[in-house]
Short mmCIF file of C-alpha atoms and ligand atoms in Angstrom, two decimals:
data_model
loop_
_atom_site.label_atom_id
_atom_site.label_comp_id
_atom_site.label_asym_id
_atom_site.label_seq_id
_atom_site.Cartn_x
_atom_site.Cartn_y
_atom_site.Cartn_z
CA MET A 11 0.00 0.00 0.00
CA PHE A 12 1.34 3.41 -0.97
CA VAL A 13 1.17 6.00 1.83
CA LEU A 14 2.34 9.44 0.76
CA GLU A 15 3.24 10.61 4.28
CA ASP A 16 5.65 7.67 4.71
CA GLN A 17 7.57 8.75 1.61
CA ILE A 18 8.07 12.39 2.57
CA ARG A 19 11.22 13.46 4.42
CA LYS A 20 10.54 13.91 8.14
CA ASN A 21 11.75 17.51 8.25
CA ILE A 22 9.45 18.39 5.32
CA ASN A 23 6.43 16.72 6.92
CA ALA A 24 7.12 18.61 10.14
CA LEU A 25 7.79 21.95 8.46
CA LYS A 26 5.86 24.96 9.67
CA PRO A 27 5.68 26.93 6.42
CA TYR A 28 6.42 30.64 6.15
CA ALA A 29 3.13 32.50 6.51
CA SER A 30 3.20 35.50 4.16
CA ALA A 31 0.97 38.52 4.67
CA ARG A 32 -1.16 37.28 1.77
CA ASP A 33 -1.50 33.87 3.46
CA GLU A 34 -2.68 35.33 6.73
CA TYR A 35 -5.22 37.59 5.06
CA SER A 36 -6.38 36.90 1.50
CA GLY A 37 -9.89 38.39 1.53
CA GLU A 38 -11.19 41.74 0.33
CA ALA A 39 -10.31 44.97 2.15
CA ASP A 40 -10.17 48.70 1.51
CA VAL A 41 -6.83 49.33 3.14
CA PHE A 42 -3.85 46.98 3.02
CA LEU A 43 -1.18 47.97 5.53
CA ASP A 44 0.09 44.46 6.19
CA ALA A 45 2.92 43.72 3.75
CA ASN A 46 5.22 46.76 3.72
CA GLU A 47 4.47 47.34 0.05
CA ASN A 48 4.61 50.70 -1.67
CA PRO A 49 0.93 51.81 -1.57
CA PHE A 50 0.85 53.75 -4.88
CA PRO A 51 -0.85 51.63 -7.58
CA ASN A 52 1.15 50.79 -10.72
CA GLY A 53 -0.29 47.36 -11.49
CA MET A 54 2.49 45.52 -9.68
CA ASN A 55 3.02 47.21 -6.33
CA ARG A 56 1.23 44.40 -4.43
CA TYR A 57 2.65 40.93 -3.73
CA PRO A 58 1.05 38.27 -5.95
CA ASP A 59 -1.13 35.40 -4.67
CA PRO A 60 1.36 32.81 -3.34
CA HIS A 61 -1.00 30.01 -4.43
CA GLN A 62 -1.54 31.39 -7.93
CA ARG A 63 -5.25 30.58 -7.64
CA SER A 64 -6.48 32.25 -10.86
CA LEU A 65 -3.67 30.73 -12.90
CA ARG A 66 -4.18 27.24 -11.46
CA ARG A 67 -7.94 27.42 -12.12
CA VAL A 68 -7.31 28.17 -15.81
CA ILE A 69 -4.77 25.32 -16.05
CA ALA A 70 -7.10 22.90 -14.25
CA ASP A 71 -9.93 23.69 -16.69
CA LEU A 72 -7.62 23.03 -19.64
CA LYS A 73 -6.30 19.78 -18.18
CA GLY A 74 -9.62 18.47 -16.88
CA THR A 75 -8.43 18.30 -13.27
CA LYS A 76 -9.38 20.02 -10.04
CA PRO A 77 -7.42 23.20 -9.16
CA GLU A 78 -6.18 21.44 -5.98
CA GLN A 79 -4.33 18.95 -8.23
CA ILE A 80 -2.31 21.72 -9.90
CA PHE A 81 1.06 23.13 -8.79
CA THR A 82 2.82 25.94 -10.62
CA GLY A 83 6.56 26.50 -10.51
CA ASN A 84 9.26 28.74 -11.93
CA GLY A 85 9.71 26.41 -14.90
CA SER A 86 9.53 22.61 -14.65
CA ASP A 87 13.07 22.85 -13.38
CA GLU A 88 11.79 24.26 -10.09
CA VAL A 89 9.19 21.48 -9.86
CA ILE A 90 11.89 18.84 -10.39
CA ASP A 91 14.08 20.38 -7.69
CA LEU A 92 11.19 20.67 -5.20
CA LEU A 93 10.20 17.02 -5.72
CA ILE A 94 13.74 15.89 -4.97
CA ARG A 95 13.79 18.03 -1.83
CA VAL A 96 10.43 16.68 -0.63
CA PHE A 97 11.29 13.00 -1.01
CA CYS A 98 15.05 12.40 -0.99
CA ASN A 99 17.18 12.62 2.13
CA PRO A 100 20.65 13.79 0.99
CA GLY A 101 23.30 11.11 1.29
CA LYS A 102 20.72 8.41 2.00
CA ASP A 103 17.93 8.15 -0.55
CA ASN A 104 18.27 7.65 -4.29
CA MET A 105 16.30 8.30 -7.47
CA ILE A 106 16.20 6.52 -10.81
CA ILE A 107 16.48 7.99 -14.30
CA LEU A 108 16.28 6.31 -17.72
CA PRO A 109 19.12 7.56 -19.99
CA PRO A 110 19.37 8.98 -22.51
CA THR A 111 17.07 11.57 -20.98
CA TYR A 112 16.64 15.17 -19.87
CA GLY A 113 19.77 16.45 -18.10
CA MET A 114 18.16 18.42 -15.29
CA TYR A 115 17.11 15.37 -13.23
CA ALA A 116 20.73 14.40 -12.56
CA VAL A 117 21.90 18.02 -12.10
CA SER A 118 19.18 18.74 -9.58
CA ALA A 119 19.97 15.48 -7.76
CA ALA A 120 23.65 16.41 -7.60
CA VAL A 121 22.84 19.85 -6.19
CA ASN A 122 20.79 18.15 -3.49
CA GLU A 123 23.44 15.47 -2.88
CA VAL A 124 21.07 12.70 -3.92
CA GLU A 125 22.32 9.49 -5.55
CA VAL A 126 21.14 8.87 -9.13
CA ARG A 127 20.71 5.32 -10.41
CA GLU A 128 20.52 4.75 -14.14
CA ALA A 129 18.44 2.17 -15.98
CA GLN A 130 19.25 2.60 -19.64
CA LEU A 131 16.45 2.64 -22.20
CA THR A 132 16.41 -0.15 -24.78
CA PRO A 133 17.90 0.58 -28.26
CA SER A 134 14.38 1.56 -29.36
CA PHE A 135 14.34 4.09 -26.49
CA GLN A 136 11.74 2.25 -24.39
CA PRO A 137 11.99 1.49 -20.66
CA ASP A 138 13.32 -1.92 -19.68
CA VAL A 139 10.76 -2.48 -16.94
CA GLU A 140 12.42 -5.42 -15.15
CA ALA A 141 15.90 -3.86 -15.25
CA THR A 142 14.51 -0.53 -14.02
CA LEU A 143 12.70 -2.09 -11.07
CA ALA A 144 15.82 -4.15 -10.31
CA THR A 145 17.89 -0.97 -9.81
CA SER A 146 15.54 0.20 -7.04
CA ASP A 147 15.80 -0.58 -3.35
CA GLU A 148 14.01 0.55 -0.16
CA ASN A 149 15.72 3.97 -0.41
CA SER A 150 14.51 4.65 -3.97
CA ARG A 151 12.10 7.56 -3.70
CA LEU A 152 11.64 8.91 -7.23
CA LEU A 153 11.61 7.43 -10.73
CA PHE A 154 11.72 9.97 -13.57
CA ILE A 155 10.13 8.92 -16.87
CA CYS A 156 10.33 11.48 -19.66
CA SER A 157 7.48 10.87 -22.13
CA PRO A 158 7.78 11.90 -24.89
CA ASN A 159 11.47 11.53 -24.15
CA ASN A 160 14.10 14.19 -24.69
CA PRO A 161 16.41 13.65 -26.66
CA SER A 162 14.87 10.64 -28.47
CA GLY A 163 11.48 12.25 -29.16
CA ASN A 164 9.28 9.17 -28.70
CA LEU A 165 6.47 8.44 -26.27
CA MET A 166 7.12 5.73 -23.73
CA ASP A 167 4.99 2.63 -24.16
CA ARG A 168 1.90 3.15 -21.99
CA SER A 169 1.78 -0.40 -20.63
CA ALA A 170 5.46 -0.14 -19.62
CA VAL A 171 4.75 3.12 -17.79
CA ILE A 172 1.83 1.48 -15.97
CA ARG A 173 3.97 -1.52 -14.98
CA LEU A 174 6.60 0.88 -13.61
CA ILE A 175 3.98 2.84 -11.63
CA GLU A 176 2.60 -0.43 -10.23
CA GLY A 177 5.99 -1.96 -9.49
CA PHE A 178 7.91 1.01 -8.07
CA GLY A 179 7.69 1.70 -4.34
CA GLY A 180 8.10 5.49 -4.53
CA ILE A 181 6.77 8.32 -6.67
CA VAL A 182 6.83 7.96 -10.45
CA VAL A 183 7.29 11.36 -12.11
CA VAL A 184 6.19 11.44 -15.75
CA ASP A 185 7.69 14.49 -17.45
CA GLU A 186 5.26 15.45 -20.21
CA ALA A 187 7.01 18.62 -21.41
CA TYR A 188 6.12 17.76 -25.03
CA ILE A 189 2.64 16.32 -24.45
CA ASP A 190 0.88 19.14 -26.32
CA PHE A 191 2.35 17.68 -29.52
CA CYS A 192 0.54 14.36 -28.83
CA PRO A 193 -2.26 15.36 -26.41
CA GLY A 194 -4.16 12.05 -26.40
CA ALA A 195 -1.16 10.34 -24.80
CA SER A 196 -1.09 12.15 -21.45
CA THR A 197 -1.08 10.02 -18.29
CA ILE A 198 -3.42 12.50 -16.54
CA ASN A 199 -6.24 9.96 -16.79
CA LEU A 200 -4.16 7.50 -14.73
CA LEU A 201 -3.99 9.84 -11.72
CA ALA A 202 -7.28 8.58 -10.26
CA ASP A 203 -5.92 5.02 -10.10
CA TYR A 204 -2.35 5.70 -8.98
CA PRO A 205 -1.61 7.93 -5.97
CA ASN A 206 2.15 7.53 -6.60
CA LEU A 207 1.93 9.14 -10.07
CA PHE A 208 3.00 12.77 -10.47
CA ILE A 209 3.02 14.57 -13.82
CA ILE A 210 5.12 17.53 -14.95
CA GLN A 211 4.14 19.74 -17.88
CA THR A 212 5.35 23.14 -19.02
CA LEU A 213 4.37 26.27 -20.95
CA SER A 214 7.90 26.40 -22.42
CA LYS A 215 7.35 24.27 -25.53
CA ALA A 216 4.06 24.12 -27.49
CA TRP A 217 2.57 27.08 -25.60
CA GLY A 218 5.40 29.33 -26.76
CA MET A 219 6.29 30.76 -23.35
CA ALA A 220 9.82 29.52 -22.60
CA GLY A 221 10.69 33.07 -21.60
CA VAL A 222 7.91 33.24 -19.01
CA ARG A 223 9.24 30.32 -16.90
CA LEU A 224 6.12 28.43 -15.95
CA GLY A 225 6.15 24.74 -15.11
CA ILE A 226 3.16 22.68 -14.03
CA GLY A 227 2.93 19.81 -11.54
CA ILE A 228 -0.19 17.63 -11.54
CA GLY A 229 -0.95 15.10 -8.83
CA ASP A 230 -2.35 14.28 -5.40
CA PRO A 231 -3.67 17.45 -3.67
CA LYS A 232 -1.82 16.36 -0.49
CA LEU A 233 1.47 16.48 -2.38
CA ILE A 234 0.54 19.81 -3.98
CA ARG A 235 0.08 21.24 -0.47
CA ILE A 236 3.52 19.98 0.57
CA LEU A 237 5.10 21.53 -2.51
CA ASP A 238 3.33 24.81 -1.69
CA ASN A 239 4.74 24.65 1.83
CA ILE A 240 8.35 24.45 0.72
CA LYS A 241 8.46 26.66 -2.39
CA PRO A 242 9.50 30.31 -2.16
CA PRO A 243 6.11 32.00 -1.48
CA TYR A 244 6.15 34.29 -4.53
CA ASN A 245 7.83 31.94 -7.05
CA ILE A 246 5.57 33.11 -9.93
CA SER A 247 5.62 36.84 -10.62
CA LEU A 248 2.38 38.72 -11.18
CA LEU A 249 3.54 39.70 -14.67
CA ASN A 250 4.29 36.09 -15.60
CA ALA A 251 1.00 34.78 -14.22
CA ASN A 252 -0.99 37.42 -16.10
CA VAL A 253 0.74 36.75 -19.43
CA ALA A 254 0.24 33.01 -18.97
CA ILE A 255 -3.47 33.38 -18.15
CA LYS A 256 -3.99 35.50 -21.24
CA ARG A 257 -2.36 32.99 -23.57
CA LEU A 258 -3.92 29.95 -21.88
CA ASN A 259 -7.34 31.52 -22.52
CA ASN A 260 -6.61 31.37 -26.23
CA PRO A 261 -5.64 27.72 -26.82
CA GLY A 262 -6.72 27.93 -30.47
CA LYS A 263 -3.52 29.76 -31.32
CA MET A 264 -1.41 27.07 -29.65
CA HIS A 265 -3.31 24.29 -31.47
CA ASP A 266 -2.83 26.03 -34.83
CA GLN A 267 0.91 26.38 -34.22
CA VAL A 268 1.19 22.75 -33.11
CA GLN A 269 -0.56 21.62 -36.31
CA LEU A 270 1.81 23.71 -38.43
CA LEU A 271 4.86 22.38 -36.56
CA LEU A 272 3.67 18.79 -36.99
CA ASN A 273 3.32 19.37 -40.75
CA GLU A 274 6.79 20.91 -40.80
CA ARG A 275 8.16 17.95 -38.85
CA GLY A 276 6.82 15.75 -41.64
CA TYR A 277 8.60 17.90 -44.23
CA LEU A 278 11.91 17.72 -42.33
CA GLU A 279 11.62 13.95 -41.81
CA CYS A 280 11.01 13.43 -45.50
CA GLU A 281 13.80 15.76 -46.69
CA LEU A 282 16.35 14.51 -44.14
CA ARG A 283 15.67 10.90 -45.15
CA LYS A 284 16.54 11.76 -48.76
CA LEU A 285 20.06 12.86 -47.76
CA LYS A 286 22.92 10.39 -47.95
CA LEU A 287 24.30 12.05 -44.81
CA THR A 288 21.35 10.70 -42.84
CA ARG A 289 21.35 7.21 -41.40
CA VAL A 290 18.19 7.23 -39.22
CA VAL A 291 15.47 9.77 -38.57
CA TYR A 292 13.92 8.42 -35.38
CA HIS A 293 10.17 8.48 -34.82
CA SER A 294 9.10 11.66 -33.03
CA ASP A 295 6.04 12.56 -30.97
CA THR A 296 7.46 16.05 -30.31
CA ASN A 297 8.60 19.26 -32.03
CA PHE A 298 12.10 17.93 -32.61
CA LEU A 299 13.80 15.08 -34.46
CA LEU A 300 16.70 12.93 -33.34
CA VAL A 301 18.73 12.15 -36.45
CA LYS A 302 21.60 9.69 -36.73
CA MET A 303 24.04 11.02 -39.32
CA ASN A 304 27.32 10.03 -40.85
CA LYS A 305 29.88 12.20 -39.04
CA ALA A 306 27.52 14.23 -36.82
CA ASN A 307 30.34 16.35 -35.34
CA GLU A 308 31.40 17.58 -38.76
CA ILE A 309 27.87 18.35 -39.83
CA PHE A 310 27.25 20.17 -36.55
CA ARG A 311 30.33 22.34 -37.09
CA PHE A 312 29.44 22.97 -40.71
CA LEU A 313 25.91 24.09 -39.79
CA THR A 314 27.22 26.37 -37.06
CA GLY A 315 29.45 27.97 -39.71
CA GLN A 316 26.28 28.58 -41.74
CA LYS A 317 24.77 30.23 -38.65
CA ILE A 318 22.36 27.32 -38.12
CA VAL A 319 22.49 25.86 -34.62
CA VAL A 320 21.22 22.38 -33.82
CA ARG A 321 21.98 20.28 -30.74
CA ASN A 322 24.83 17.79 -30.94
CA ARG A 323 23.80 14.75 -28.87
CA SER A 324 26.65 12.50 -30.09
CA ASN A 325 28.00 12.04 -26.60
CA ALA A 326 24.73 10.82 -25.06
CA ILE A 327 24.31 7.11 -24.54
CA LEU A 328 22.54 5.36 -27.48
CA CYS A 329 22.87 8.62 -29.46
CA GLU A 330 26.24 8.21 -31.19
CA ASN A 331 26.42 10.46 -34.25
CA CYS A 332 23.05 11.99 -33.43
CA LEU A 333 21.88 15.55 -33.86
CA ARG A 334 18.72 16.83 -32.23
CA ILE A 335 16.94 19.21 -34.56
CA THR A 336 14.08 21.42 -33.39
CA VAL A 337 11.31 22.04 -35.91
CA GLY A 338 11.47 25.73 -36.80
CA THR A 339 9.39 28.00 -38.98
CA PRO A 340 8.81 26.84 -42.60
CA ASP A 341 11.51 29.28 -43.69
CA GLU A 342 14.02 28.07 -41.10
CA ASN A 343 13.43 24.42 -41.97
CA ARG A 344 14.03 25.09 -45.67
CA LYS A 345 17.24 26.97 -44.84
CA LEU A 346 18.46 23.91 -42.93
CA ILE A 347 17.73 21.53 -45.80
CA SER A 348 19.25 23.88 -48.39
CA ALA A 349 22.39 24.16 -46.28
CA LEU A 350 22.74 20.38 -46.04
CA ARG A 351 22.14 19.52 -49.70
CA PRO A 352 25.49 20.80 -51.06
CA ILE A 353 27.51 18.73 -48.58
CA ASP A 354 25.47 15.58 -49.08
CA ASN A 355 28.35 13.83 -50.84
CA ILE A 356 30.59 14.26 -47.74
CA ASP A 357 31.29 10.50 -47.58
CA GLU A 358 31.88 9.86 -51.23
C1 PLP B 14 12.24 21.64 -22.17
C2 PLP B 14 11.98 20.61 -21.14
C3 PLP B 14 11.42 20.96 -19.91
C4 PLP B 14 11.03 22.39 -19.67
O1 PLP B 14 11.63 22.96 -18.63
P1 PLP B 14 11.12 24.40 -18.17
O2 PLP B 14 11.91 24.62 -16.94
O3 PLP B 14 9.64 24.25 -17.89
O4 PLP B 14 11.36 25.36 -19.26
C5 PLP B 14 11.18 19.97 -18.99
N1 PLP B 14 11.44 18.68 -19.27
C6 PLP B 14 11.94 18.31 -20.46
C7 PLP B 14 12.17 16.90 -20.74
C8 PLP B 14 12.24 19.27 -21.42
O5 PLP B 14 12.76 18.89 -22.59
#
């Protein structure tokens, strides 16, 4: 039986959170003399709501959850860090990642002095369920599954994810940063059945707000309350929350851009496959393509010289000679292909 309280670090469970002025009094009033703010209105002279209630309500409506199931952080990176701090005792507990995957899990673990155990994905970039569960022990608190996965681009097999959630003793974090490019595949509808599932999403990718820094955590309201207790009270600025609300209220624009980017991904896949430089264009459920090339380092340097920057992933496990290419505007994608065509006889 999974009991959330038993998983949480003792000091976090016992924490008496900082009570901000806006926590102690959040109702209506004519005169606010409680927070040492500058009283002259300019649209931002007051502290923002530490629980980001309006923002979370809009997100909950979009995701089909209750507002109490929604956490908002300064990017997903803050959510990742907070989860590690809630569950992992430094120097004692460990967490599991599935390489090749997103780099921040291991960086955040290192900052918090938490051991990282690796269970490599299979050559088709799917979790090896038995091997993954075999790396865990009674001190394993978190298992990070990135789906769709960065840098490989594919969704993780749903039945494998479910077997991991059922078999793992701690919290399974499914990072769905790219889920808006394949919305039917979210694990949100598994939350009701699995109290140890926690989902991370972001406004940085499909929503076009990487500059805003807004990450989303979705899960058990009890865990959301714990995360609220330990985060810096005003982690989302008023300006950021307002911009996000405005754009979230117009999802049509996001959906149109996603459709265009998916069409463009198809164009890039097709054109890249025609090149002799290309060995494999891996299947993608995201707005990027992992491409195995002949001589990826040389192509990377050549493209940089043409002022076109892609990501060289050659040094990541299972990604030898791979470039990760983000789908750009139609014009940008055609520039990339036109730049590659003249060097397509590099090996001959
Ligand atoms: C881009 C990305 C994020 C987003 O991080 P933010 O801090 O929300 O910008 C999270 N996870 C993965 C796997 C990503 O690729």
